[in-house]
mmCIF file with all atom_site columns, C-alpha atoms in Angstrom:
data_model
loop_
_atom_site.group_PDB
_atom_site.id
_atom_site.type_symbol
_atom_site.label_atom_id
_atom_site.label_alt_id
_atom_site.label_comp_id
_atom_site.label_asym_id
_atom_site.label_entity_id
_atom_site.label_seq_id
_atom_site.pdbx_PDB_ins_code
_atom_site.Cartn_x
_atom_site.Cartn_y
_atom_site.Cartn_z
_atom_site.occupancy
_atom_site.B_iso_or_equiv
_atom_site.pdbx_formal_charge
_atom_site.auth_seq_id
_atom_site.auth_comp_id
_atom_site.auth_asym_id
_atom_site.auth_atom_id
_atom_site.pdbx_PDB_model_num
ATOM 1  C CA . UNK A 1 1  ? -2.855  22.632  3.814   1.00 78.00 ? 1  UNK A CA 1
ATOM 2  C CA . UNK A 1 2  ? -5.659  20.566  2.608   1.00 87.00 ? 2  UNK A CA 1
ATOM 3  C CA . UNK A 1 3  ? -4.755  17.273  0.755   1.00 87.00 ? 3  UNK A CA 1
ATOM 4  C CA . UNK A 1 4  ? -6.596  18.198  -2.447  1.00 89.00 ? 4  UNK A CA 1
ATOM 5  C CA . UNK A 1 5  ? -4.294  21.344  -2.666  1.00 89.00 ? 5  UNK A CA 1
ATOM 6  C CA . UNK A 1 6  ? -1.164  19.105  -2.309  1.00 89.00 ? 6  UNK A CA 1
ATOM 7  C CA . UNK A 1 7  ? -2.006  16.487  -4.669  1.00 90.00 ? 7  UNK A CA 1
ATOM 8  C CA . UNK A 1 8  ? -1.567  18.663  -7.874  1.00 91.00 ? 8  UNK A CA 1
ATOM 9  C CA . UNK A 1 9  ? 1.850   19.350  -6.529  1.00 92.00 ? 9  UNK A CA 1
ATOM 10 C CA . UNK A 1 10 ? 2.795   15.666  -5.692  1.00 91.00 ? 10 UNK A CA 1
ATOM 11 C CA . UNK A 1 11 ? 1.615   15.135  -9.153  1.00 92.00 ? 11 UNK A CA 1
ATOM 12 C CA . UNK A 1 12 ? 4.536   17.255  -10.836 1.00 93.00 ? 12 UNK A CA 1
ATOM 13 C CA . UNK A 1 13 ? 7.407   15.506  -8.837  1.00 91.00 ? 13 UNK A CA 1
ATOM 14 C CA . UNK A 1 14 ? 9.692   13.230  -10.777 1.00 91.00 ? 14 UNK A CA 1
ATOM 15 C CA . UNK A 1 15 ? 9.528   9.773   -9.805  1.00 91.00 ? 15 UNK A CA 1
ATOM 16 C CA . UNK A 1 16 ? 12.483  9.734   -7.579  1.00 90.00 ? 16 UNK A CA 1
ATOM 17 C CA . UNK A 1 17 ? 10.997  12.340  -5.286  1.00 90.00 ? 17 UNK A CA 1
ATOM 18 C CA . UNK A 1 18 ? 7.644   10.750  -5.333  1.00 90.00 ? 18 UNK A CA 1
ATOM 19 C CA . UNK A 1 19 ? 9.248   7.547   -4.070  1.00 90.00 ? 19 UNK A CA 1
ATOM 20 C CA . UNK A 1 20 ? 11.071  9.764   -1.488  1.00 90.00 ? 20 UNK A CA 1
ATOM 21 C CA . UNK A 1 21 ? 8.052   11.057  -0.584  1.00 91.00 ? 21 UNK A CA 1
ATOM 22 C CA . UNK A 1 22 ? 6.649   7.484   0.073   1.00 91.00 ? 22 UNK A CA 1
ATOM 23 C CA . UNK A 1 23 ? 9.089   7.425   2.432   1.00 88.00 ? 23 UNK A CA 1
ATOM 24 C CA . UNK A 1 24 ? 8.678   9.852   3.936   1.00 88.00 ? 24 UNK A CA 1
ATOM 25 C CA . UNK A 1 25 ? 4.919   9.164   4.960   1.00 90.00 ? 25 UNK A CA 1
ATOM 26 C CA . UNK A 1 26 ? 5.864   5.677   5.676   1.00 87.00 ? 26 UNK A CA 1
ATOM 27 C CA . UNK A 1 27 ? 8.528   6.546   8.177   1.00 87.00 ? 27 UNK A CA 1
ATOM 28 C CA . UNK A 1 28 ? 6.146   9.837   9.128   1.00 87.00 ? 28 UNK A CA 1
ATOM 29 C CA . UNK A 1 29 ? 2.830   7.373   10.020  1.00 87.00 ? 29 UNK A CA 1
ATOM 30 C CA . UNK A 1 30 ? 4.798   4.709   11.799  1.00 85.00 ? 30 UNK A CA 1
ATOM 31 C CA . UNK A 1 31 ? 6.608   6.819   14.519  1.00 85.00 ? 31 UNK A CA 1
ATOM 32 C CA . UNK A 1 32 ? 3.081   8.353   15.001  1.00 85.00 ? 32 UNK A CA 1
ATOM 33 C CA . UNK A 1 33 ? 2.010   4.032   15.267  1.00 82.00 ? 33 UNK A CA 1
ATOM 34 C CA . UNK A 1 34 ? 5.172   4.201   17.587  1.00 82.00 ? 34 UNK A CA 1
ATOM 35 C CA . UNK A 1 35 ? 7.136   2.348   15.468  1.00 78.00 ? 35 UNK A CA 1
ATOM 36 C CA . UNK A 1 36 ? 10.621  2.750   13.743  1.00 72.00 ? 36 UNK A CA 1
ATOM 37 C CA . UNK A 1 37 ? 12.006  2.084   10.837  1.00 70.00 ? 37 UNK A CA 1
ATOM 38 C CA . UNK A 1 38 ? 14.557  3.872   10.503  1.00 64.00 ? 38 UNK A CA 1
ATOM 39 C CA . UNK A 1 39 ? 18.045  2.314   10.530  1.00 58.00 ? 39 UNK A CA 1
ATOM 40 C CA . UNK A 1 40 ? 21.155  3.324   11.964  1.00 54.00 ? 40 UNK A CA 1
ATOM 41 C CA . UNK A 1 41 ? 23.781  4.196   9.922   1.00 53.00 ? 41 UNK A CA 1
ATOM 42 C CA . UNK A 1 42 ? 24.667  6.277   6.310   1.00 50.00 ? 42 UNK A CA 1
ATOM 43 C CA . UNK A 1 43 ? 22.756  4.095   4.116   1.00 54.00 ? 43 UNK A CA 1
ATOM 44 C CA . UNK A 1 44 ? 21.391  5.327   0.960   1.00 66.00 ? 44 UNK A CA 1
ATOM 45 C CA . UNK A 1 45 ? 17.555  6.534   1.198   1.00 71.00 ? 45 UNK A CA 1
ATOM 46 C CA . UNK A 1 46 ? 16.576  4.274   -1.787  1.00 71.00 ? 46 UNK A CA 1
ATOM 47 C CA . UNK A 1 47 ? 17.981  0.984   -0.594  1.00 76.00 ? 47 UNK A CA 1
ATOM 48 C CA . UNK A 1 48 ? 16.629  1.863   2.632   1.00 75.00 ? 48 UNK A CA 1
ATOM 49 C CA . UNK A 1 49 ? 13.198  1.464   1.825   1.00 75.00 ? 49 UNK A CA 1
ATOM 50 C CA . UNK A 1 50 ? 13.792  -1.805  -0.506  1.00 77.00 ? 50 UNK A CA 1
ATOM 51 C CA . UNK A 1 51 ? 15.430  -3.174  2.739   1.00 78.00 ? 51 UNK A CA 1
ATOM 52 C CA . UNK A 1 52 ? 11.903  -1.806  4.920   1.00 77.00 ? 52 UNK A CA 1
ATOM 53 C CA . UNK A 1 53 ? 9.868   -3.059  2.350   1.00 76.00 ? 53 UNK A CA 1
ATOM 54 C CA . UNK A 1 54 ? 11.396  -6.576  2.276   1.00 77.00 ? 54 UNK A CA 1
ATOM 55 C CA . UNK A 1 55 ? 11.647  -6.973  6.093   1.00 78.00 ? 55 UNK A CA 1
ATOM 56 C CA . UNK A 1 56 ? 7.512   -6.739  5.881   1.00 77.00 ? 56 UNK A CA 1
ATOM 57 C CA . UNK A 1 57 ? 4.914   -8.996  5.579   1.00 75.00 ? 57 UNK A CA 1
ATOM 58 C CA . UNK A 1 58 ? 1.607   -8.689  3.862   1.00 71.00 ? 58 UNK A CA 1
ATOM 59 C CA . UNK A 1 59 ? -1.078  -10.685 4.083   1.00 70.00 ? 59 UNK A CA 1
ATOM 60 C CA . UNK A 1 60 ? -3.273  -10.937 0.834   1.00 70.00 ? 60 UNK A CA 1
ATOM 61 C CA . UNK A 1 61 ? -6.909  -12.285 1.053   1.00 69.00 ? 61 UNK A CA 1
ATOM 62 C CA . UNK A 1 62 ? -8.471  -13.966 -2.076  1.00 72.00 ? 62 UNK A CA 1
ATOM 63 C CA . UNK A 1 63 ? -12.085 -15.587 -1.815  1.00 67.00 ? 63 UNK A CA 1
ATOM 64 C CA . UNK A 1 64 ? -10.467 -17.874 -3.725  1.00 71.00 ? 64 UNK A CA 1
ATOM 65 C CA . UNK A 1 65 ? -9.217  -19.859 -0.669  1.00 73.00 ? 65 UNK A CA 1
ATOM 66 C CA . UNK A 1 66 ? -12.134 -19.543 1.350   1.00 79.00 ? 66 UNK A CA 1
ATOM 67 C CA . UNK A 1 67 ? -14.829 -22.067 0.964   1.00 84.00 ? 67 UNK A CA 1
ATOM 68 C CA . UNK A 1 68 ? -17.491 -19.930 2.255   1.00 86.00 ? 68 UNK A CA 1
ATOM 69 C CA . UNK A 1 69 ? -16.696 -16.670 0.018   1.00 82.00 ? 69 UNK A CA 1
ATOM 70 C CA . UNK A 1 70 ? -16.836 -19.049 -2.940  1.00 84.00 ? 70 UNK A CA 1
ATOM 71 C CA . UNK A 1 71 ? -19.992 -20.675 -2.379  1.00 88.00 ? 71 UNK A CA 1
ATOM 72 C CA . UNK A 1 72 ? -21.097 -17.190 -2.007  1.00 88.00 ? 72 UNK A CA 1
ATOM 73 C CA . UNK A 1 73 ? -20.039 -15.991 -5.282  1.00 85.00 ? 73 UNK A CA 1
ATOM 74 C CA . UNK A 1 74 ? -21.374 -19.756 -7.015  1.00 89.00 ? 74 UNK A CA 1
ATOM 75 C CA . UNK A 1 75 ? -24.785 -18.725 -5.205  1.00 90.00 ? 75 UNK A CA 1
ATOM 76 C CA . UNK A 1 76 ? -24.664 -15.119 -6.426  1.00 90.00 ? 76 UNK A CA 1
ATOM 77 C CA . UNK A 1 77 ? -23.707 -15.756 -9.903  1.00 90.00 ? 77 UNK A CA 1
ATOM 78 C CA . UNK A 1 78 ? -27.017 -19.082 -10.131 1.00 90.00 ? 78 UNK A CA 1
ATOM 79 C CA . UNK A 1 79 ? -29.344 -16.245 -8.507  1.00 88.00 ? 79 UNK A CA 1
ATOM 80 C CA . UNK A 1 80 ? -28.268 -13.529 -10.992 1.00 89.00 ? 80 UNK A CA 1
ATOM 81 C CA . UNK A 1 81 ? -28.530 -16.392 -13.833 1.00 87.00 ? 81 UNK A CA 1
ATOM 82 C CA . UNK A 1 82 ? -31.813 -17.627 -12.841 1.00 86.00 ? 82 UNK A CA 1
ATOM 83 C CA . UNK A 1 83 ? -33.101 -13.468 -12.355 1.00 80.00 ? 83 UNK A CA 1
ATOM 84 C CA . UNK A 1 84 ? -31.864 -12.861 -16.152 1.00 62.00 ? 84 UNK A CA 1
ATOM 85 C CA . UNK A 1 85 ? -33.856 -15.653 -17.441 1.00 48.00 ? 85 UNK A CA 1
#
């Protein structure tokens, strides 16, 4: 089945199922990473994932905090100034 056929029926699900469905894919891509997340024991699908999702770290870049990718931006924004002049 090709994705564009599935979407319009991912789109119909309620929230709760789309969430499980999340899931799903998450646990689905990391055991093909070789990864699992799963954890032992009857624990409810829902606070599952909040505990995955909390044991992970994401890192978030900003150009904000590098030097470089704002001088950048300052030199884009004076070249696009001095071009509109």
């Amino acid at each position: 089945m090709l994705l564009s056929e599935l979407l319009p029926t991912v789109d119909q699900l309620s929230h709760q199922d789309k969430l499980r469905l999340i899931h799903f894919l998450l646990l689905a891509v990391a055991k093909e990473e070789g990864c699992s997340l799963e954890l032992t024991g009857e624990v409810d699908s829902a606070h599952e994932l909040l505990q995955q999702l909390a044991s992970t770290q994401a890192v978030v870049w900003s150009p904000q905090t590098d030097r470089a990718s704002v001088q950048a931006l300052s030199d884009l924004l004076v070249a696009a100034k001095e071009g509109s002049i």
